[in-house]
Each structure stands twice: as structure tokens, then as C-alpha cells.
């Protein structure tokens, strides 16, 4: 989801170069009008630099890096999802040489771009744009995810399960898991599970994961105000004990009556 305020700042920063002349050699000049020079991708790079939103400083923004190599500053989106502030991308190799082009979509079928005729605003129909990208720096920042520790194994029950950067469906998809794939769950965030995906924390919807029952860890001391009350057991990261012949989760039952429950020194410690 785009942050509308950031979008307007980005476009304003790029429009500083409106009226520049086209040059790849002098593309990073910082002058207005015909005194300055830009090319298509430098408009984006200079705007991000001006706002201090370039997360790969020193790495040039190029159409090849964006659309062929991959660049974490941008993520591809469906063309039909194009919004003001997104980027449109085009490729048409000539004589065996790579030729790419990019512009900033302004809405209302207008694109701000750098072409040989000059840097300015042109109709989106000027060329047949092929792909669309979103500037990650313009997206709404995810709030810090509140995760409850939860250790378990799970198995994917969807044909394909999206792995996301945060615990909601609007969050950036960073990968997918296949049907039947087993995962190690490290926490719970609302109805989502936290997992480790390619060395980073990520989230999958718990609705599409079956928990794999684990063998119980027996004889866990449960202390109330420092004195042992009962023994419990752990299954899938949750400590249970028996009350009136029924298995109940210790933390939930005691926190519901206002007690503090903590796991410390391999014991459940309850303060009443």
C-alpha cells in the first residue's frame, strides 16, 4: 500500500528536473531546466537521494538492474494495479544490444520521463509500456509485529502458501511454500505464524498450516508464589496441566484471573 504523502514528495523531488536535457553521461547533474541533464533512471535515483530514501546508495538505478537483475528498491506489481508514483518499464533491444526505459506514472494516463526530446510529462500511450514496479520506499511502513513465542512444527495444507514480510495479506510477498512442506514455527502473531525464511523472519497464515503433534515434555514444575503447585507438560510450546481431570493451558487459565505467568529456569512461575 502506497503512502500518499511519500508519493507526492517523491514526484515533487523528481519534477525538480523537469525541463532538463537528455544525457546519460551527465545524468546525475543537480541543475534545473536546460542547465541540467538527466536520463530516465537518474530521475528516480536523484529523487530518492534528495529525500534520503535510497537504500542502496552508490548503486546506480538502471532499467537493467530493476527489470532484469532485480533490485530490492523496487518490486514488480501487476500493470493493472498501477498507481500514481509507481514506475512503468519498457524494453526493446536493438541490434542485439539491451535497450530499456523507465518512467514515473503520474496518474490520469500521464508519465514523467526522460527522452531525447527532453525531460517532461508525456501521454502513457507514447510507447507500449510492458511492466510496472513499485518503489518500496513509498510504501506504508508495517507496524512492529507483536509476536508471542510459540515453538512447533507445521505442514502446509494449501497448494501454494504465500510467505510475507508481515502478518497481513497486504504485506510484501517474499516467497511461497508448497503443499506438504514442513516448517519450523517460532512464534504467533494474531492468526499468523512466524517462521524463519531464507535467514529472515517471515509470516504465513495459520489458516493454511496444520500443526504436527510433538511428543510431550513431561514433569515441568509449576510454581505459585515460589511453591510447587503441580507438574505440567509441554506440547507444541504450550504448557498444560490437569485440573479436575481436564488438560488446561497454564498461562491462559492463570492470566485470565489476573496472575502473572513467566517461564524461567525451565519452570512455570506464577505470581498471584
PDB file of N, CA and C in Angstrom, residues 29-85:
ATOM      1  N   UNK A  29      23.629  15.319 -12.844  1.00  0.00           N
ATOM      2  CA  UNK A  29      23.724  16.745 -12.517  1.00  0.00           C
ATOM      3  C   UNK A  29      22.503  17.181 -11.717  1.00  0.00           C
ATOM      4  N   UNK A  30      22.698  18.213 -10.903  1.00  0.00           N
ATOM      5  CA  UNK A  30      21.643  18.670  -9.990  1.00  0.00           C
ATOM      6  C   UNK A  30      21.179  20.087 -10.336  1.00  0.00           C
ATOM      7  N   UNK A  31      20.948  20.344 -11.621  1.00  0.00           N
ATOM      8  CA  UNK A  31      20.506  21.669 -12.042  1.00  0.00           C
ATOM      9  C   UNK A  31      19.113  21.582 -12.656  1.00  0.00           C
ATOM     10  N   UNK A  32      18.391  22.683 -12.560  1.00  0.00           N
ATOM     11  CA  UNK A  32      17.035  22.736 -13.104  1.00  0.00           C
ATOM     12  C   UNK A  32      17.049  23.183 -14.562  1.00  0.00           C
ATOM     13  N   UNK A  33      15.939  22.895 -15.234  1.00  0.00           N
ATOM     14  CA  UNK A  33      15.746  23.354 -16.594  1.00  0.00           C
ATOM     15  C   UNK A  33      16.832  22.879 -17.547  1.00  0.00           C
ATOM     16  N   UNK A  34      17.095  23.668 -18.580  1.00  0.00           N
ATOM     17  CA  UNK A  34      18.038  23.268 -19.616  1.00  0.00           C
ATOM     18  C   UNK A  34      19.487  23.331 -19.163  1.00  0.00           C
ATOM     19  N   UNK A  35      19.721  23.842 -17.969  1.00  0.00           N
ATOM     20  CA  UNK A  35      21.081  23.850 -17.432  1.00  0.00           C
ATOM     21  C   UNK A  35      21.480  22.478 -16.889  1.00  0.00           C
ATOM     22  N   UNK A  36      20.490  21.598 -16.694  1.00  0.00           N
ATOM     23  CA  UNK A  36      20.765  20.280 -16.124  1.00  0.00           C
ATOM     24  C   UNK A  36      20.535  19.166 -17.114  1.00  0.00           C
ATOM     25  N   UNK A  37      21.007  17.991 -16.742  1.00  0.00           N
ATOM     26  CA  UNK A  37      20.878  16.802 -17.582  1.00  0.00           C
ATOM     27  C   UNK A  37      20.356  15.632 -16.740  1.00  0.00           C
ATOM     28  N   UNK A  38      19.561  14.804 -17.358  1.00  0.00           N
ATOM     29  CA  UNK A  38      19.057  13.581 -16.718  1.00  0.00           C
ATOM     30  C   UNK A  38      18.828  12.539 -17.787  1.00  0.00           C
ATOM     31  N   UNK A  39      18.760  11.271 -17.354  1.00  0.00           N
ATOM     32  CA  UNK A  39      18.211  10.225 -18.214  1.00  0.00           C
ATOM     33  C   UNK A  39      17.082   9.562 -17.446  1.00  0.00           C
ATOM     34  N   UNK A  40      16.480   8.533 -18.006  1.00  0.00           N
ATOM     35  CA  UNK A  40      15.230   8.017 -17.425  1.00  0.00           C
ATOM     36  C   UNK A  40      15.405   7.500 -15.995  1.00  0.00           C
ATOM     37  N   UNK A  41      16.437   6.693 -15.768  1.00  0.00           N
ATOM     38  CA  UNK A  41      16.589   6.093 -14.442  1.00  0.00           C
ATOM     39  C   UNK A  41      17.198   7.055 -13.433  1.00  0.00           C
ATOM     40  N   UNK A  42      17.964   8.052 -13.905  1.00  0.00           N
ATOM     41  CA  UNK A  42      18.546   9.007 -12.949  1.00  0.00           C
ATOM     42  C   UNK A  42      17.479   9.883 -12.312  1.00  0.00           C
ATOM     43  N   UNK A  43      16.347  10.095 -12.997  1.00  0.00           N
ATOM     44  CA  UNK A  43      15.252  10.847 -12.387  1.00  0.00           C
ATOM     45  C   UNK A  43      14.812  10.189 -11.088  1.00  0.00           C
ATOM     46  N   UNK A  44      14.753   8.861 -11.104  1.00  0.00           N
ATOM     47  CA  UNK A  44      14.334   8.101  -9.931  1.00  0.00           C
ATOM     48  C   UNK A  44      15.423   8.131  -8.867  1.00  0.00           C
ATOM     49  N   UNK A  45      16.665   7.880  -9.294  1.00  0.00           N
ATOM     50  CA  UNK A  45      17.776   7.839  -8.340  1.00  0.00           C
ATOM     51  C   UNK A  45      17.975   9.192  -7.658  1.00  0.00           C
ATOM     52  N   UNK A  46      17.946  10.271  -8.426  1.00  0.00           N
ATOM     53  CA  UNK A  46      18.171  11.593  -7.832  1.00  0.00           C
ATOM     54  C   UNK A  46      17.038  11.984  -6.886  1.00  0.00           C
ATOM     55  N   UNK A  47      15.807  11.615  -7.231  1.00  0.00           N
ATOM     56  CA  UNK A  47      14.679  11.918  -6.337  1.00  0.00           C
ATOM     57  C   UNK A  47      14.822  11.159  -5.021  1.00  0.00           C
ATOM     58  N   UNK A  48      15.199   9.882  -5.080  1.00  0.00           N
ATOM     59  CA  UNK A  48      15.385   9.096  -3.856  1.00  0.00           C
ATOM     60  C   UNK A  48      16.542   9.640  -3.028  1.00  0.00           C
ATOM     61  N   UNK A  49      17.626  10.024  -3.697  1.00  0.00           N
ATOM     62  CA  UNK A  49      18.765  10.601  -2.980  1.00  0.00           C
ATOM     63  C   UNK A  49      18.370  11.896  -2.273  1.00  0.00           C
ATOM     64  N   UNK A  50      17.617  12.733  -2.974  1.00  0.00           N
ATOM     65  CA  UNK A  50      17.212  14.034  -2.423  1.00  0.00           C
ATOM     66  C   UNK A  50      16.396  13.863  -1.145  1.00  0.00           C
ATOM     67  N   UNK A  51      15.588  12.790  -1.102  1.00  0.00           N
ATOM     68  CA  UNK A  51      14.725  12.517   0.053  1.00  0.00           C
ATOM     69  C   UNK A  51      15.386  11.612   1.086  1.00  0.00           C
ATOM     70  N   UNK A  52      16.616  11.189   0.794  1.00  0.00           N
ATOM     71  CA  UNK A  52      17.349  10.256   1.658  1.00  0.00           C
ATOM     72  C   UNK A  52      16.605   8.926   1.795  1.00  0.00           C
ATOM     73  N   UNK A  53      15.980   8.488   0.710  1.00  0.00           N
ATOM     74  CA  UNK A  53      15.237   7.225   0.697  1.00  0.00           C
ATOM     75  C   UNK A  53      15.925   6.164  -0.162  1.00  0.00           C
ATOM     76  N   UNK A  54      17.121   6.440  -0.617  1.00  0.00           N
ATOM     77  CA  UNK A  54      17.847   5.459  -1.436  1.00  0.00           C
ATOM     78  C   UNK A  54      18.533   4.469  -0.515  1.00  0.00           C
ATOM     79  N   UNK A  55      18.026   3.256  -0.472  1.00  0.00           N
ATOM     80  CA  UNK A  55      18.560   2.240   0.443  1.00  0.00           C
ATOM     81  C   UNK A  55      19.767   1.502  -0.126  1.00  0.00           C
ATOM     82  N   UNK A  56      20.192   1.867  -1.334  1.00  0.00           N
ATOM     83  CA  UNK A  56      21.398   1.271  -1.930  1.00  0.00           C
ATOM     84  C   UNK A  56      22.268   2.392  -2.498  1.00  0.00           C
ATOM     85  N   UNK A  57      22.646   3.318  -1.638  1.00  0.00           N
ATOM     86  CA  UNK A  57      23.454   4.443  -2.096  1.00  0.00           C
ATOM     87  C   UNK A  57      24.760   3.934  -2.699  1.00  0.00           C
ATOM     88  N   UNK A  58      25.142   4.538  -3.816  1.00  0.00           N
ATOM     89  CA  UNK A  58      26.353   4.107  -4.507  1.00  0.00           C
ATOM     90  C   UNK A  58      26.087   3.053  -5.558  1.00  0.00           C
ATOM     91  N   UNK A  59      24.873   2.490  -5.543  1.00  0.00           N
ATOM     92  CA  UNK A  59      24.475   1.517  -6.569  1.00  0.00           C
ATOM     93  C   UNK A  59      23.491   2.224  -7.500  1.00  0.00           C
ATOM     94  N   UNK A  60      23.908   2.425  -8.739  1.00  0.00           N
ATOM     95  CA  UNK A  60      23.097   3.198  -9.673  1.00  0.00           C
ATOM     96  C   UNK A  60      21.757   2.522  -9.943  1.00  0.00           C
ATOM     97  N   UNK A  61      20.726   3.341 -10.054  1.00  0.00           N
ATOM     98  CA  UNK A  61      19.436   2.846 -10.540  1.00  0.00           C
ATOM     99  C   UNK A  61      19.545   2.727 -12.058  1.00  0.00           C
ATOM    100  N   UNK A  62      19.320   1.530 -12.582  1.00  0.00           N
ATOM    101  CA  UNK A  62      19.313   1.320 -14.029  1.00  0.00           C
ATOM    102  C   UNK A  62      18.107   0.480 -14.394  1.00  0.00           C
ATOM    103  N   UNK A  63      17.637   0.612 -15.614  1.00  0.00           N
ATOM    104  CA  UNK A  63      16.493  -0.193 -16.044  1.00  0.00           C
ATOM    105  C   UNK A  63      16.851  -1.668 -16.062  1.00  0.00           C
ATOM    106  N   UNK A  64      18.106  -1.997 -16.379  1.00  0.00           N
ATOM    107  CA  UNK A  64      18.524  -3.410 -16.410  1.00  0.00           C
ATOM    108  C   UNK A  64      18.542  -3.985 -15.002  1.00  0.00           C
ATOM    109  N   UNK A  65      19.079  -3.217 -14.061  1.00  0.00           N
ATOM    110  CA  UNK A  65      19.127  -3.702 -12.682  1.00  0.00           C
ATOM    111  C   UNK A  65      17.711  -3.879 -12.131  1.00  0.00           C
ATOM    112  N   UNK A  66      16.832  -2.967 -12.473  1.00  0.00           N
ATOM    113  CA  UNK A  66      15.458  -3.028 -11.983  1.00  0.00           C
ATOM    114  C   UNK A  66      14.685  -4.206 -12.573  1.00  0.00           C
ATOM    115  N   UNK A  67      14.723  -4.330 -13.897  1.00  0.00           N
ATOM    116  CA  UNK A  67      13.832  -5.279 -14.561  1.00  0.00           C
ATOM    117  C   UNK A  67      14.438  -6.608 -14.928  1.00  0.00           C
ATOM    118  N   UNK A  68      15.779  -6.720 -14.898  1.00  0.00           N
ATOM    119  CA  UNK A  68      16.422  -7.970 -15.309  1.00  0.00           C
ATOM    120  C   UNK A  68      17.186  -8.609 -14.151  1.00  0.00           C
ATOM    121  N   UNK A  69      18.076  -7.835 -13.530  1.00  0.00           N
ATOM    122  CA  UNK A  69      18.874  -8.381 -12.435  1.00  0.00           C
ATOM    123  C   UNK A  69      18.060  -8.497 -11.150  1.00  0.00           C
ATOM    124  N   UNK A  70      17.172  -7.538 -10.930  1.00  0.00           N
ATOM    125  CA  UNK A  70      16.432  -7.468  -9.672  1.00  0.00           C
ATOM    126  C   UNK A  70      17.074  -6.455  -8.744  1.00  0.00           C
ATOM    127  N   UNK A  71      16.281  -5.597  -8.141  1.00  0.00           N
ATOM    128  CA  UNK A  71      16.770  -4.525  -7.279  1.00  0.00           C
ATOM    129  C   UNK A  71      15.787  -4.374  -6.137  1.00  0.00           C
ATOM    130  N   UNK A  72      16.256  -4.574  -4.904  1.00  0.00           N
ATOM    131  CA  UNK A  72      15.339  -4.577  -3.756  1.00  0.00           C
ATOM    132  C   UNK A  72      14.670  -3.232  -3.505  1.00  0.00           C
ATOM    133  N   UNK A  73      15.132  -2.176  -4.167  1.00  0.00           N
ATOM    134  CA  UNK A  73      14.477  -0.873  -4.013  1.00  0.00           C
ATOM    135  C   UNK A  73      13.134  -0.818  -4.721  1.00  0.00           C
ATOM    136  N   UNK A  74      12.891  -1.813  -5.586  1.00  0.00           N
ATOM    137  CA  UNK A  74      11.669  -1.824  -6.390  1.00  0.00           C
ATOM    138  C   UNK A  74      11.092  -3.231  -6.406  1.00  0.00           C
ATOM    139  N   UNK A  75       9.776  -3.326  -6.449  1.00  0.00           N
ATOM    140  CA  UNK A  75       9.157  -4.642  -6.589  1.00  0.00           C
ATOM    141  C   UNK A  75       8.107  -4.586  -7.697  1.00  0.00           C
ATOM    142  N   UNK A  76       8.050  -5.644  -8.467  1.00  0.00           N
ATOM    143  CA  UNK A  76       7.107  -5.658  -9.585  1.00  0.00           C
ATOM    144  C   UNK A  76       5.682  -5.823  -9.079  1.00  0.00           C
ATOM    145  N   UNK A  77       4.770  -5.137  -9.711  1.00  0.00           N
ATOM    146  CA  UNK A  77       3.345  -5.226  -9.403  1.00  0.00           C
ATOM    147  C   UNK A  77       2.587  -5.477 -10.696  1.00  0.00           C
ATOM    148  N   UNK A  78       1.354  -6.004 -10.622  1.00  0.00           N
ATOM    149  CA  UNK A  78       0.562  -6.146 -11.851  1.00  0.00           C
ATOM    150  C   UNK A  78       0.330  -4.787 -12.498  1.00  0.00           C
ATOM    151  N   UNK A  79       0.411  -4.738 -13.811  1.00  0.00           N
ATOM    152  CA  UNK A  79       0.254  -3.449 -14.510  1.00  0.00           C
ATOM    153  C   UNK A  79      -1.110  -2.828 -14.216  1.00  0.00           C
ATOM    154  N   UNK A  80      -2.110  -3.667 -14.020  1.00  0.00           N
ATOM    155  CA  UNK A  80      -3.456  -3.155 -13.752  1.00  0.00           C
ATOM    156  C   UNK A  80      -3.551  -2.496 -12.377  1.00  0.00           C
ATOM    157  N   UNK A  81      -2.527  -2.732 -11.514  1.00  0.00           N
ATOM    158  CA  UNK A  81      -2.527  -2.140 -10.171  1.00  0.00           C
ATOM    159  C   UNK A  81      -1.778  -0.821 -10.116  1.00  0.00           C
ATOM    160  N   UNK A  82      -1.396  -0.301 -11.281  1.00  0.00           N
ATOM    161  CA  UNK A  82      -0.603   0.925 -11.381  1.00  0.00           C
ATOM    162  C   UNK A  82      -1.280   2.092 -10.666  1.00  0.00           C
ATOM    163  N   UNK A  83      -0.500   2.779  -9.808  1.00  0.00           N
ATOM    164  CA  UNK A  83      -0.991   3.967  -9.104  1.00  0.00           C
ATOM    165  C   UNK A  83       0.002   5.111  -9.278  1.00  0.00           C
ATOM    166  N   UNK A  84      -0.450   6.308  -8.970  1.00  0.00           N
ATOM    167  CA  UNK A  84       0.414   7.485  -9.018  1.00  0.00           C
ATOM    168  C   UNK A  84       1.658   7.242  -8.168  1.00  0.00           C
ATOM    169  N   UNK A  85       2.810   7.482  -8.746  1.00  0.00           N
ATOM    170  CA  UNK A  85       4.073   7.259  -8.043  1.00  0.00           C
ATOM    171  C   UNK A  85       4.754   5.952  -8.394  1.00  0.00           C
TER     172      UNK A  85
END
